[in-house]
Coordinates of C-alpha atoms in Angstrom, one line a residue:
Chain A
X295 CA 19.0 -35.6 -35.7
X296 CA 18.5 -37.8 -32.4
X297 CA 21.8 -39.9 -31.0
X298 CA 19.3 -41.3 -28.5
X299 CA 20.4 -45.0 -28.7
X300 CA 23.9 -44.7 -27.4
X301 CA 23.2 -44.8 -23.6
X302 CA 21.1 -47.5 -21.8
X303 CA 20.2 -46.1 -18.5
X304 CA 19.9 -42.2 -18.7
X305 CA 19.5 -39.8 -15.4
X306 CA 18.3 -37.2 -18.0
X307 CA 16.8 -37.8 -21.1
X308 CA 15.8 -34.6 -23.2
X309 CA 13.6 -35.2 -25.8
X310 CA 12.7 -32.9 -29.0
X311 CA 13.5 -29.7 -27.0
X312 CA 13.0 -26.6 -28.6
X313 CA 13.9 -23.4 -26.6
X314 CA 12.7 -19.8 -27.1
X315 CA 13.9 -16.2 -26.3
X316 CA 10.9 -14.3 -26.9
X317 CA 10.4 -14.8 -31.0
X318 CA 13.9 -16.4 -31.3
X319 CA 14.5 -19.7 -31.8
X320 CA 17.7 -20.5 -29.9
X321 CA 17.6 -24.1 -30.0
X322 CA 15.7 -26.4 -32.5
X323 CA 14.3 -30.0 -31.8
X324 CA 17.5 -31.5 -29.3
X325 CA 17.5 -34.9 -28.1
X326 CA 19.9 -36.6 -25.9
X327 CA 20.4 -39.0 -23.1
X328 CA 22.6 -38.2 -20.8
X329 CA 24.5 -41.4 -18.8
X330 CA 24.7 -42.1 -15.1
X331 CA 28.0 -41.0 -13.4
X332 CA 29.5 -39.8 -16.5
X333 CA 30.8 -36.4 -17.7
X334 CA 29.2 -35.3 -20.6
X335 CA 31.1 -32.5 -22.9
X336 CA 29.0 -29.7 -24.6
X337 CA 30.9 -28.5 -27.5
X338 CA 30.4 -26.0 -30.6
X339 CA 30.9 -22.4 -31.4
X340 CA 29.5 -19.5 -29.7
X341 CA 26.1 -19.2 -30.1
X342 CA 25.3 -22.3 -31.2
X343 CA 23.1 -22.7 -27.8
X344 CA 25.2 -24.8 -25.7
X345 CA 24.8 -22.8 -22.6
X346 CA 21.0 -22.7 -23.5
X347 CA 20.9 -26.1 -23.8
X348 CA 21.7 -26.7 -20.1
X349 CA 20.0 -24.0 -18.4
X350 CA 16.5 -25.9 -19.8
X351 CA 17.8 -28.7 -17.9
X352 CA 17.6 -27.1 -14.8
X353 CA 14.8 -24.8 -15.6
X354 CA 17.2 -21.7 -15.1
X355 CA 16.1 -20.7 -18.1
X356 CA 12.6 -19.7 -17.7
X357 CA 14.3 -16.9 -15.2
X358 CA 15.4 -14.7 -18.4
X359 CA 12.2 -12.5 -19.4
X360 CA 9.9 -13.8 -21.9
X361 CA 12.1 -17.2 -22.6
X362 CA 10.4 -19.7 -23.5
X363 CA 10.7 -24.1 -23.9
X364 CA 8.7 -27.2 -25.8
X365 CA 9.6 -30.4 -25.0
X366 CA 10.4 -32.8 -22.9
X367 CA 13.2 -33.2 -20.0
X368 CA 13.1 -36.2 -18.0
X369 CA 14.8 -36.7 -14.9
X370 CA 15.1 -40.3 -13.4
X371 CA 11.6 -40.9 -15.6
X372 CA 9.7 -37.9 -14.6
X373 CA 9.6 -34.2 -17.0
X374 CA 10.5 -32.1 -15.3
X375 CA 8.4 -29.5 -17.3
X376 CA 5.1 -31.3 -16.2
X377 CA 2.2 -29.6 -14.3
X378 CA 3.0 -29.3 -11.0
X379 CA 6.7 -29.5 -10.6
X380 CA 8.4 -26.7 -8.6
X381 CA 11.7 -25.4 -10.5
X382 CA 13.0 -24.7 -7.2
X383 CA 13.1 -28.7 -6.6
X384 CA 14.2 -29.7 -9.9
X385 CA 17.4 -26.9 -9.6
X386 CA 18.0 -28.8 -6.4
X387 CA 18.2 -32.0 -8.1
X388 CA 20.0 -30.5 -11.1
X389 CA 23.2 -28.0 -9.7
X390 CA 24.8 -25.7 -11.8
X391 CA 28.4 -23.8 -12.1
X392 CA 28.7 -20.8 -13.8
X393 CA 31.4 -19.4 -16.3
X394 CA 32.0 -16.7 -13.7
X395 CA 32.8 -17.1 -10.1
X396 CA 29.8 -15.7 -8.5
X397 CA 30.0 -16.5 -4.9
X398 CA 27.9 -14.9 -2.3
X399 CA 29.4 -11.3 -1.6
X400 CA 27.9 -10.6 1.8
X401 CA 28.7 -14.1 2.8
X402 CA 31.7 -15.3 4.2
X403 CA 33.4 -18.9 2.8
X404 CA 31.7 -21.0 5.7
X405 CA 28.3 -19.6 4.6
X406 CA 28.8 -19.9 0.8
X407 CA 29.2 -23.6 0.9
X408 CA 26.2 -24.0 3.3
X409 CA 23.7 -21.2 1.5
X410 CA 21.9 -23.9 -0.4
X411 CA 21.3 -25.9 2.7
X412 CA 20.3 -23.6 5.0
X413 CA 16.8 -23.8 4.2
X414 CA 14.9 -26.6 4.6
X415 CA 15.3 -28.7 7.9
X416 CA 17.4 -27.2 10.6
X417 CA 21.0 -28.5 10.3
X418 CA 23.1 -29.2 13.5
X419 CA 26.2 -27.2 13.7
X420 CA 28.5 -30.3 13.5
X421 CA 26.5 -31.8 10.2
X422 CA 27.1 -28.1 9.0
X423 CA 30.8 -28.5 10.0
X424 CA 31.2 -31.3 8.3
X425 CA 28.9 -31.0 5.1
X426 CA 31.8 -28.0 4.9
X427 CA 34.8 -29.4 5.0
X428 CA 33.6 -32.6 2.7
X429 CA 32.3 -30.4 0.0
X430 CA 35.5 -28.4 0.2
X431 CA 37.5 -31.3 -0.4
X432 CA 35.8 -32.6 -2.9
X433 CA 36.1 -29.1 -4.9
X434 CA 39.6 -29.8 -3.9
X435 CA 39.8 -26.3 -2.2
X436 CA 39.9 -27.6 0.9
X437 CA 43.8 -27.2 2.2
X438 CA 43.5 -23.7 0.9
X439 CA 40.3 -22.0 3.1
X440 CA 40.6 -24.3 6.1
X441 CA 42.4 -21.7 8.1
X442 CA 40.3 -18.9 6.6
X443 CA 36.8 -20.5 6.7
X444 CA 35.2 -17.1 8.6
X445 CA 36.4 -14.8 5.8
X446 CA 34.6 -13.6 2.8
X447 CA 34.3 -15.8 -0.1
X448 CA 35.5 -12.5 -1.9
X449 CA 38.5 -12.7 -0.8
X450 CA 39.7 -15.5 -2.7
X451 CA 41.4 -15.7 -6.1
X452 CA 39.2 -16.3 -9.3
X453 CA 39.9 -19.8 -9.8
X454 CA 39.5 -20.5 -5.5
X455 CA 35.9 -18.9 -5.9
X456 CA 35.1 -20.8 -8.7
X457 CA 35.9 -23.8 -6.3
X458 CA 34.1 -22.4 -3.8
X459 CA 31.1 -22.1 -6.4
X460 CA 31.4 -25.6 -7.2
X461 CA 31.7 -26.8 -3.2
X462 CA 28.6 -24.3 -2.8
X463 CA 27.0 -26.4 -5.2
X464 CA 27.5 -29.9 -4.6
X465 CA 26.4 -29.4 -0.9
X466 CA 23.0 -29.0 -2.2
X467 CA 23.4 -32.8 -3.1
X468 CA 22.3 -32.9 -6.5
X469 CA 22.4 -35.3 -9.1
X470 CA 23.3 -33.8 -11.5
X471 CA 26.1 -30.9 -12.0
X472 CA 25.9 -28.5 -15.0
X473 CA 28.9 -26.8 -15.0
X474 CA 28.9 -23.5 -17.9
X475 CA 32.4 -23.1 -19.0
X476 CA 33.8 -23.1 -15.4
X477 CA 37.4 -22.7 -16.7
X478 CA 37.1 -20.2 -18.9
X479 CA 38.0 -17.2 -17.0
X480 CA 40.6 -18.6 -15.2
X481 CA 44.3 -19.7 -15.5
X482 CA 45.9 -22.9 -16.8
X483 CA 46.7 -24.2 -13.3
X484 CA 43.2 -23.2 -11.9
X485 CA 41.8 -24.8 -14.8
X486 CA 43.8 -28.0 -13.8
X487 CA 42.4 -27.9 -10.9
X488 CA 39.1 -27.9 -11.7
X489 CA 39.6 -30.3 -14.1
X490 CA 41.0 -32.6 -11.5
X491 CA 38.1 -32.0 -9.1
X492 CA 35.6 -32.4 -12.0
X493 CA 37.1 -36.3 -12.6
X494 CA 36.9 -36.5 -9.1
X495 CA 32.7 -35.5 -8.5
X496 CA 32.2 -38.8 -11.6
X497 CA 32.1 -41.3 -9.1
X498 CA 29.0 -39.5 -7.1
X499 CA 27.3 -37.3 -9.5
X500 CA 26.8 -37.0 -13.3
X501 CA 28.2 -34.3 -15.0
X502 CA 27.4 -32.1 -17.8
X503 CA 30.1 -29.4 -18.9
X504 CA 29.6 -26.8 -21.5
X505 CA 33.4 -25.8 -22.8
X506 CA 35.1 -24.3 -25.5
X507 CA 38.1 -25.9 -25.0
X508 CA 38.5 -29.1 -27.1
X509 CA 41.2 -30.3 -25.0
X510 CA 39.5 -29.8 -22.1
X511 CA 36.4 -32.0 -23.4
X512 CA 39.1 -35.0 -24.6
X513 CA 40.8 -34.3 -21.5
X514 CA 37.6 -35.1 -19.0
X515 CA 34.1 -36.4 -20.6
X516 CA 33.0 -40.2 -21.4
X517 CA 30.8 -38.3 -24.3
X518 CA 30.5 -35.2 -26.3
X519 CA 27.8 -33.3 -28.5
X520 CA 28.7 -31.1 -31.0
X521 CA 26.3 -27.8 -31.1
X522 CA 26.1 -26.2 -34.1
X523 CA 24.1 -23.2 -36.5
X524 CA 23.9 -24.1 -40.0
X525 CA 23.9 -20.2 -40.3
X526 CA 23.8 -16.9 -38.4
X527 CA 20.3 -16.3 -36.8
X528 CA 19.3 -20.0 -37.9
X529 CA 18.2 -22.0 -34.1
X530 CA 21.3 -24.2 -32.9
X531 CA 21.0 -28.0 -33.1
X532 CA 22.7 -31.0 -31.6
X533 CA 24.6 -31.9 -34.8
X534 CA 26.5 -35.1 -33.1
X535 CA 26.7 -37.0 -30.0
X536 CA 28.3 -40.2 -28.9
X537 CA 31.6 -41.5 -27.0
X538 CA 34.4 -38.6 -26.9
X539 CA 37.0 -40.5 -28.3
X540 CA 34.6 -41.7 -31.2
X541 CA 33.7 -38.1 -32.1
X542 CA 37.2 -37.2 -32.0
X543 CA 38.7 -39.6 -33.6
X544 CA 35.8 -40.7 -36.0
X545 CA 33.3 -37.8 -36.0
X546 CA 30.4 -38.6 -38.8
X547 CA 29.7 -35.8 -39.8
X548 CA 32.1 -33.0 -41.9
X549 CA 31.4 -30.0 -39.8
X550 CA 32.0 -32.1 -36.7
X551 CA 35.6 -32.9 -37.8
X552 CA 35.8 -29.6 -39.3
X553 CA 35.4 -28.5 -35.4
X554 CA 37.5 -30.7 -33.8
X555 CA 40.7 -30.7 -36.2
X556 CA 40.4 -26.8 -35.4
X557 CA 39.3 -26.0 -38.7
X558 CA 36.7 -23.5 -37.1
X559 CA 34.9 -22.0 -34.9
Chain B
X252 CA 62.6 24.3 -36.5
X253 CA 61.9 21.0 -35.3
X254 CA 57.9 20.3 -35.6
X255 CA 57.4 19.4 -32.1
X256 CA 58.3 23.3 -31.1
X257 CA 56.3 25.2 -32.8
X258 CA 56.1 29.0 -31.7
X259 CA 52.6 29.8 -29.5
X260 CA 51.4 32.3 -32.0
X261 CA 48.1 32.9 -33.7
X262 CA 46.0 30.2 -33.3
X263 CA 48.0 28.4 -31.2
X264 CA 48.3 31.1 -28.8
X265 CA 44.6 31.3 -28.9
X266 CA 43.6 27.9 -27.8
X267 CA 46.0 27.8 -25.2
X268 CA 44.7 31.2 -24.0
X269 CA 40.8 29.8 -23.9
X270 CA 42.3 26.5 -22.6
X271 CA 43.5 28.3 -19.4
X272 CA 40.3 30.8 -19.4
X273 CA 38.1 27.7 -19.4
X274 CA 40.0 25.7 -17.1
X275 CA 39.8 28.9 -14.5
X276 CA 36.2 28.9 -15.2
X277 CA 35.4 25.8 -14.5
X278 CA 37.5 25.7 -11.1
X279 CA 35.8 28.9 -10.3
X280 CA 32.6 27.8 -10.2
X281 CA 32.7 25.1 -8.5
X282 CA 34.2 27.0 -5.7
X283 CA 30.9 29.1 -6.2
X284 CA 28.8 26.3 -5.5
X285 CA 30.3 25.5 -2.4
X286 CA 30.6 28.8 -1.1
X287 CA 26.8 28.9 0.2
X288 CA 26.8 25.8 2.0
X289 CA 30.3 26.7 4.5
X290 CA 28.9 30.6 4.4
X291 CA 25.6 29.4 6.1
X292 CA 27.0 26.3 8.5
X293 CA 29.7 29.6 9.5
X294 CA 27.3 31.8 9.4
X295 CA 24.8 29.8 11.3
X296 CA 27.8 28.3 14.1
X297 CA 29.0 32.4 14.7
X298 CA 25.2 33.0 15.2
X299 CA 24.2 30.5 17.1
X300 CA 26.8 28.5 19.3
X301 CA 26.6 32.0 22.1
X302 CA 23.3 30.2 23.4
X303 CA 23.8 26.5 23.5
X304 CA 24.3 26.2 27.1
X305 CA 22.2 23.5 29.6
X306 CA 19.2 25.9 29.8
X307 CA 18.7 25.8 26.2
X308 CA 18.7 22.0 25.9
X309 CA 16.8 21.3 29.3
X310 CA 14.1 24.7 29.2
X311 CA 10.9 25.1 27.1
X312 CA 10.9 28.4 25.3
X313 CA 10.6 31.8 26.9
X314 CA 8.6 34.6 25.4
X315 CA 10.6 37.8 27.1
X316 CA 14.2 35.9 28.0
X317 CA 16.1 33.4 26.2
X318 CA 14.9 30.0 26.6
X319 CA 15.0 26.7 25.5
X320 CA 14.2 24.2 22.9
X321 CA 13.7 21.4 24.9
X322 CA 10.5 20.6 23.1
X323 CA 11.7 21.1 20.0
X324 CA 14.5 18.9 20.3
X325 CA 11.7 16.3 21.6
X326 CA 9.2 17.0 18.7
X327 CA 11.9 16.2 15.6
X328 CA 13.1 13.3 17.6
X329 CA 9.6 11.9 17.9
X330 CA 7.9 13.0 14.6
X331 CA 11.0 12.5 12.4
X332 CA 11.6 9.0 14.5
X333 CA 7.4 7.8 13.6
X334 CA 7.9 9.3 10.3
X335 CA 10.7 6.9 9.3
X336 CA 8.7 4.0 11.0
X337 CA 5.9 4.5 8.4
X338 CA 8.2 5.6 5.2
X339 CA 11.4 3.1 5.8
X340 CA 9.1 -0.4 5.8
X341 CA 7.1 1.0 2.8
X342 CA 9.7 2.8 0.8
X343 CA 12.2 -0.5 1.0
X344 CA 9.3 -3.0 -0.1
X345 CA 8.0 -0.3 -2.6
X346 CA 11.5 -0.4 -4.4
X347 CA 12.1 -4.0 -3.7
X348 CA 8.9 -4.3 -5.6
X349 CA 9.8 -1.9 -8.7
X350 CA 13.4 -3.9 -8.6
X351 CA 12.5 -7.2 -9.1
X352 CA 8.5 -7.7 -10.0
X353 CA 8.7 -3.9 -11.7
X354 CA 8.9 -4.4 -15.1
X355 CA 5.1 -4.2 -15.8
X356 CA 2.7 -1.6 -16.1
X357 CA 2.0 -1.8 -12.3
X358 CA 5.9 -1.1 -11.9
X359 CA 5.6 1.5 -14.6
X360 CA 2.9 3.4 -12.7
X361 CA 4.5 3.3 -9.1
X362 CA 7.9 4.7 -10.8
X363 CA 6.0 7.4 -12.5
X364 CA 4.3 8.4 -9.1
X365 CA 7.1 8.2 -7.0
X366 CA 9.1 10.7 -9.2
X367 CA 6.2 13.2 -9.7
X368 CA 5.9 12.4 -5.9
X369 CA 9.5 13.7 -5.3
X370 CA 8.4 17.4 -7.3
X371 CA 5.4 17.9 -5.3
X372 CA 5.7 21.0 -2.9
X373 CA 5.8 19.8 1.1
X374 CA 3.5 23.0 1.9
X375 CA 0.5 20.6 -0.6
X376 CA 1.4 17.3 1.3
X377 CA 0.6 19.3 4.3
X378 CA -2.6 20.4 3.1
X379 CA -3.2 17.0 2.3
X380 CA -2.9 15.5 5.7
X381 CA -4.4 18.3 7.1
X382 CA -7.6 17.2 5.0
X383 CA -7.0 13.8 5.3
X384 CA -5.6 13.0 9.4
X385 CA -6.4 15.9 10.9
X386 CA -9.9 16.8 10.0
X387 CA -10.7 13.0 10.3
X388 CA -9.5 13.0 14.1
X389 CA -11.3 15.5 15.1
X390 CA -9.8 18.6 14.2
X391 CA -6.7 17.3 16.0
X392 CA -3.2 18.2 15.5
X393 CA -0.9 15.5 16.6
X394 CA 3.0 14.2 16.0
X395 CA 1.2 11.2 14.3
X396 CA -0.5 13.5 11.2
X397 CA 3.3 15.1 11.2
X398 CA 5.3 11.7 11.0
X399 CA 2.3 11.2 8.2
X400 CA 3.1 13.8 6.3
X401 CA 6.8 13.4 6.4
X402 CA 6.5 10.0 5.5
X403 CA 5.1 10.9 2.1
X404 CA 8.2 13.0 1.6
X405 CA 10.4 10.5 2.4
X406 CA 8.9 7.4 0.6
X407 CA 9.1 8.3 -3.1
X408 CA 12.8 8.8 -2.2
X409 CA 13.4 6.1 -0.5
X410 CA 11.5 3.9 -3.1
X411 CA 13.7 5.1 -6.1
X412 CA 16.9 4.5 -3.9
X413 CA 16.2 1.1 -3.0
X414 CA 15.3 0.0 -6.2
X415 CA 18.6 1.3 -7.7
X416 CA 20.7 0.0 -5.3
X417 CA 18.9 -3.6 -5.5
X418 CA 19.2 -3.2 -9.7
X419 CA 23.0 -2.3 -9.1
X420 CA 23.2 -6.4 -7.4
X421 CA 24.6 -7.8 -10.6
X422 CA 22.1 -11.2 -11.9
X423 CA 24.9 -13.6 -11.5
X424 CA 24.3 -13.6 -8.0
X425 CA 20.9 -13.8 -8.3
X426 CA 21.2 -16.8 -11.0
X427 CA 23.8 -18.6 -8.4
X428 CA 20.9 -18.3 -5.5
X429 CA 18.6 -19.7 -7.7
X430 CA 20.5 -22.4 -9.3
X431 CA 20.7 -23.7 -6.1
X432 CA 17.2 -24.1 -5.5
X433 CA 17.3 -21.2 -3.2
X434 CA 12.9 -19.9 -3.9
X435 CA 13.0 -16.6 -5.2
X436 CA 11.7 -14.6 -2.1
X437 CA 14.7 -16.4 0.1
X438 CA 17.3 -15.4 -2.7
X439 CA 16.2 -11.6 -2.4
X440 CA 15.7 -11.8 1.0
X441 CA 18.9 -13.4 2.3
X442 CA 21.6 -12.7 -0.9
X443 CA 20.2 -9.5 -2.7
X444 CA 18.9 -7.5 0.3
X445 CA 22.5 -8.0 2.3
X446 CA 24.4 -7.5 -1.0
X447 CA 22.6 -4.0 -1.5
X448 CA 22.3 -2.9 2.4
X449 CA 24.3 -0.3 2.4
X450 CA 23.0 1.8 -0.3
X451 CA 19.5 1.4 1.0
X452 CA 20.6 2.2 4.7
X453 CA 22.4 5.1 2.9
X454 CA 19.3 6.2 0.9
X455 CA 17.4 6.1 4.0
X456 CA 19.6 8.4 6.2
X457 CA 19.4 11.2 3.4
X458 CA 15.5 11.3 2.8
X459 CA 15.6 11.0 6.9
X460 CA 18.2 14.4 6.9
X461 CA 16.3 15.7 4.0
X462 CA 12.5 15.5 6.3
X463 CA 14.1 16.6 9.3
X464 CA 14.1 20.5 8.2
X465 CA 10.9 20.1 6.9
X466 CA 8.5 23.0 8.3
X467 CA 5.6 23.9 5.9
X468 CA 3.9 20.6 6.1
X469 CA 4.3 20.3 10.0
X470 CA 2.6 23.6 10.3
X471 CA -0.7 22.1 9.1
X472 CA -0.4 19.4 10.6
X473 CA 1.2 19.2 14.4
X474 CA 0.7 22.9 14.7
X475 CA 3.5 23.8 16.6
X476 CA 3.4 26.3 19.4
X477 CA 5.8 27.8 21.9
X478 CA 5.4 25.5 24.3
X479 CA 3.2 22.7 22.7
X480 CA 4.7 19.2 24.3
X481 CA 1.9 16.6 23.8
X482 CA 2.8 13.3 25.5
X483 CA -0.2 11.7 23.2
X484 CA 1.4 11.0 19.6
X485 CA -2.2 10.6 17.9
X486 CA -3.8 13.9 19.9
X487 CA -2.9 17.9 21.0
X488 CA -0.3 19.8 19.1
X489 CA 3.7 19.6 19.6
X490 CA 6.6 21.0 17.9
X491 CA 10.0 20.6 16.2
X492 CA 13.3 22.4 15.9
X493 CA 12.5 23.6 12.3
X494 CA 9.0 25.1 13.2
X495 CA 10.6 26.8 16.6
X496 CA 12.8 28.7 14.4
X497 CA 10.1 29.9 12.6
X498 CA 8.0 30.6 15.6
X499 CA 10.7 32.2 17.5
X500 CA 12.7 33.7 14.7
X501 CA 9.9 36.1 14.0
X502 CA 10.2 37.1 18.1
X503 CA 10.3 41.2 19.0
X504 CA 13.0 40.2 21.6
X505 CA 16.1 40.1 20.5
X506 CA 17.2 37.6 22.9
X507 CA 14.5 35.0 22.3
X508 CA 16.1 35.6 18.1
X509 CA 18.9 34.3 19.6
X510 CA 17.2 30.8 20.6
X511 CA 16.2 30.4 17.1
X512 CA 19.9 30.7 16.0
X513 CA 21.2 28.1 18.5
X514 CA 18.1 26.0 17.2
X515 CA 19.1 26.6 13.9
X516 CA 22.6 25.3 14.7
X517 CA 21.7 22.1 16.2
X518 CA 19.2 21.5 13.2
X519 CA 21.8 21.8 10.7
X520 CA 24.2 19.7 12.5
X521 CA 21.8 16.6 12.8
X522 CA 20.9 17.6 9.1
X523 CA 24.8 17.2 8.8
X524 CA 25.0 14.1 11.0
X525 CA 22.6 12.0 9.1
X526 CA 24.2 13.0 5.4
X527 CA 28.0 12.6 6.7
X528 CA 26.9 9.0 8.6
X529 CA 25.2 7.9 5.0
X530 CA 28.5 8.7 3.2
X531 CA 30.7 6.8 5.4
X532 CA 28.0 3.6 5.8
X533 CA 28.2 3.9 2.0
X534 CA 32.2 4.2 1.7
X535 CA 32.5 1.6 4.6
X536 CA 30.1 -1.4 2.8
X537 CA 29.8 -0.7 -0.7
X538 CA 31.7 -1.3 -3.8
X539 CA 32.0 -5.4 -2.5
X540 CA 31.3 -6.4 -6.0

């Protein structure tokens, strides 16, 4: 089923993707636009594909051994599975957070934010400086490292690095932020926090959050899809998309509400 | 009677009895295994230290007197030095290779070498370069066919070393290199490489320790006489520390016997040197993640 006609002006539309891991079908014919400047929630049980889902829109997923993708992505207009596109551009275009903190462990705060930059053109130290502190802000962890900027990004607490990890990733400059669980591991007031920073990143990049936490997807996304498996070993689908407060207040379809009243999963 | 309490008889009795027995065992053994290694480095020190005085750092050997080792000193330096110039490069891309472009049959093949590599006596590598460096210069023994021959002992180790200290770099750190757009050869080069530096530094200081006794393969290859000093590294015979021990070991004088004791000594202490500076580079910058 295809919820294509909700959003007028996608930066990503995907279009009848189907996703492999070696014979296993992980994720069967999904289509969905995905709006400018928006937060878009991924929700469903485990194993349904959501995580999947987002590493084909980055092309992170062609990194696991013998995975394999059909169909189209588009970003701005243009697949990013077509002849001739280097993944290593798209994954700048496209950033992504991981469910675990995974900063850099040889590489001190400073040089975590900046690792994605460093290549490229030459950056002046002051642009460096500045890219930094910015970045930090935004990831509103900031007031936190500022005295402590030389020491190593291990050193933090889980829900710091997972700040860090998302500073890291939005000094790339990317357009769009795929953000896999991010709370997850970490504490209510961490999660807060990231929560808070996430509303913040809307007004200069489009976000697309997998969670498990319905709350959490009322809490900070404009829309939602629903993942689900009809049955075990079956290939996940997107059962429902559309506005957030529609699908929780209105969802269309039974296993939908099912989901969201808690009745599973 | 309470259950708790129950008298140590019969079989009771007997399991705590083979308990204890085993327990001994165990704790005997291992004082075993370690008894070898202090009775030789004592052994060895008693033996040895009487002739480590400036003469036998600064002279060439003596055939009649007590002399020194000068040249021997000189020779491991140089042939153990070239010999990791050669292995370390190799060894480190071999097992960056088998780490992260391994899993094929390619990878499956150079695994499968390197470990029968690692059971091959040194005395046949020796033979090997013999046939192979020395009879294709000319007949000539040199430090270069040595550092050659060590190097083939040294790079199946370091190979297998590498590439399980670059496997141990958990993939999240890998996926957050790439994820930013980070190519693949920058994300090895400049977050796994760093992350697994000290176990490959470490890896390379014991297959360094481990060459540096080495002395059936340097026979056939550098030669090694009493007083063979070559200033040429690709041409004329020199020697080491391990094949003066040999040499002069086997000395009627009993004074010259001496020198190979004192040689011995300092042998086992760079031996000792190398192992004890891997363990504390490893201590010192592993375990970050």
């Amino acid at each position: 089923m295809s919820y294509l006609h909700e959003i007028s002006e996608p930066v990503v539309e995907v279009q009848d993707l189907n996703m492999y891991y070696g014979a296993f079908k992980a994720l069967d014919s999904v289509g969905m636009k995905i709006a400018k400047n928006r937060i878009t929630a991924l929700i469903g049980p485990s194993g349904c594909g959501k995580s999947t889902f987002i590493r084909g829109l980055n092309r992170m997923h062609e990194t696991v051994p013998g995975a394999r993708i059909e169909g189209k992505v588009l970003l701005d207009g243009e697949d990013v599975y077509a002849e001739n596109v280097d993944p290593v551009r798209v994954r700048r275009k496209v950033g992504m957070v991981f469910q675990k903190p995974n900063p850099f462990p040889t590489m001190s705060i400073y040089d975590n934010v900046i690792a994605g930059i460093k290549l490229g053109r030459r950056h002046k130290k002051s642009e460096l400086d500045e890219i930094v502190e910015r970045t930090l802000n935004q990831a509103a962890l900031w007031g936190e490292v500022k005295n402590k900027l030389k020491d190593s990004g291990m050193s933090l607490s889980g829900g710091q690095q997972q700040r860090l990890c998302i500073a890291r990733t939005l000094a790339v400059e990317p357009e769009v932020i795929l953000m896999d669980e991010p709370a997850s591991a970490l504490d209510p007031i961490s999660t807060q926090k990231i929560e808070d920073a996430i509303q913040d990143l809307k007004k200069s990049y489009t976000v697309v959050i997998v969670t498990h936490n319905m709350q959490q997807a009322s809490r900070v996304s404009d829309y939602t899809g629903f993942f689900f498996i009809e049955e075990m070993g079956a290939p996940g689908q997107l059962w429902e998309f559309g506005e957030t407060e529609r699908i929780f207040s209105n969802p269309k379809r039974k296993e939908t509400e099912d989901y969201v009243t808690g009745r599973f999963g | 009677m309470s259950q708790l309490r129950r008298p140590m008889t019969g079989r009771f009795k007997r399991r705590r009895i083979m308990d204890r027995a085993m327990t001994f065992a165990a704790y005997a053994c291992a004082a075993l295994a370690i008894i070898p290694l202090t009775w030789i480095v004592i052994y060895v020190f008693v033996k040895g230290i009487g002739v480590w005085n400036a003469r036998f750092f600064t002279q060439l050997p003596a055939l009649f007197e007590a002399g020194g080792v000068r040249n021997g000193i000189f020779g491991t330096l140089e042939v153990v030095g070239l010999s990791a110039a050669i292995g370390v490069p190799v060894g480190v891309m071999a097992g960056i290779f088998l780490a992260e472009y391994g899993d094929n049959i390619l990878g499956g093949t150079v695994r499968f070498t390197a470990d029968t590599m690692t059971g091959v006596p040194s005395i046949v590598v020796g033979l090997f370069v013999y046939g192979v460096v020395v009879l294709n210069t000319g007949g000539a023994y040199s430090a270069f066919a040595g550092a050659v021959a060590l190097a083939i002992l040294m790079i199946p180790i370091i190979t297998r070393t590498t590439e399980e200290m670059i496997r141990l770099v958990p993939n999240s750190i890998r996926e957050a290199s790439l994820a930013l757009g980070v190519p693949r050869w920058k994300t090895i080069l400049r977050v796994v490489l760093p992350t697994a530096l000290s176990g490959i530094v470490t890896g390379v200081f014991l297959s360094v320790a481990r060459v540096a006794g080495e002395t059936a393969p340097l026979i056939m290859t550098i030669f090694g006489t009493y007083y063979a000093i070559s200033k040429n590294i690709f041409d004329g015979p020199t020697t080491t520390l391990s094949l003066l021990i040999y040499k002069l070991g086997g000395a009627p004088n009993p004074e010259v016997v001496k020198v190979a004791w004192g040689a011995s000594l300092l042998l086992i202490l760079i031996v000792l040197g190398l192992s004890l500076l891997a363990r504390l580079i490893f201590k010192g910058e592993g375990a970050k993640f």
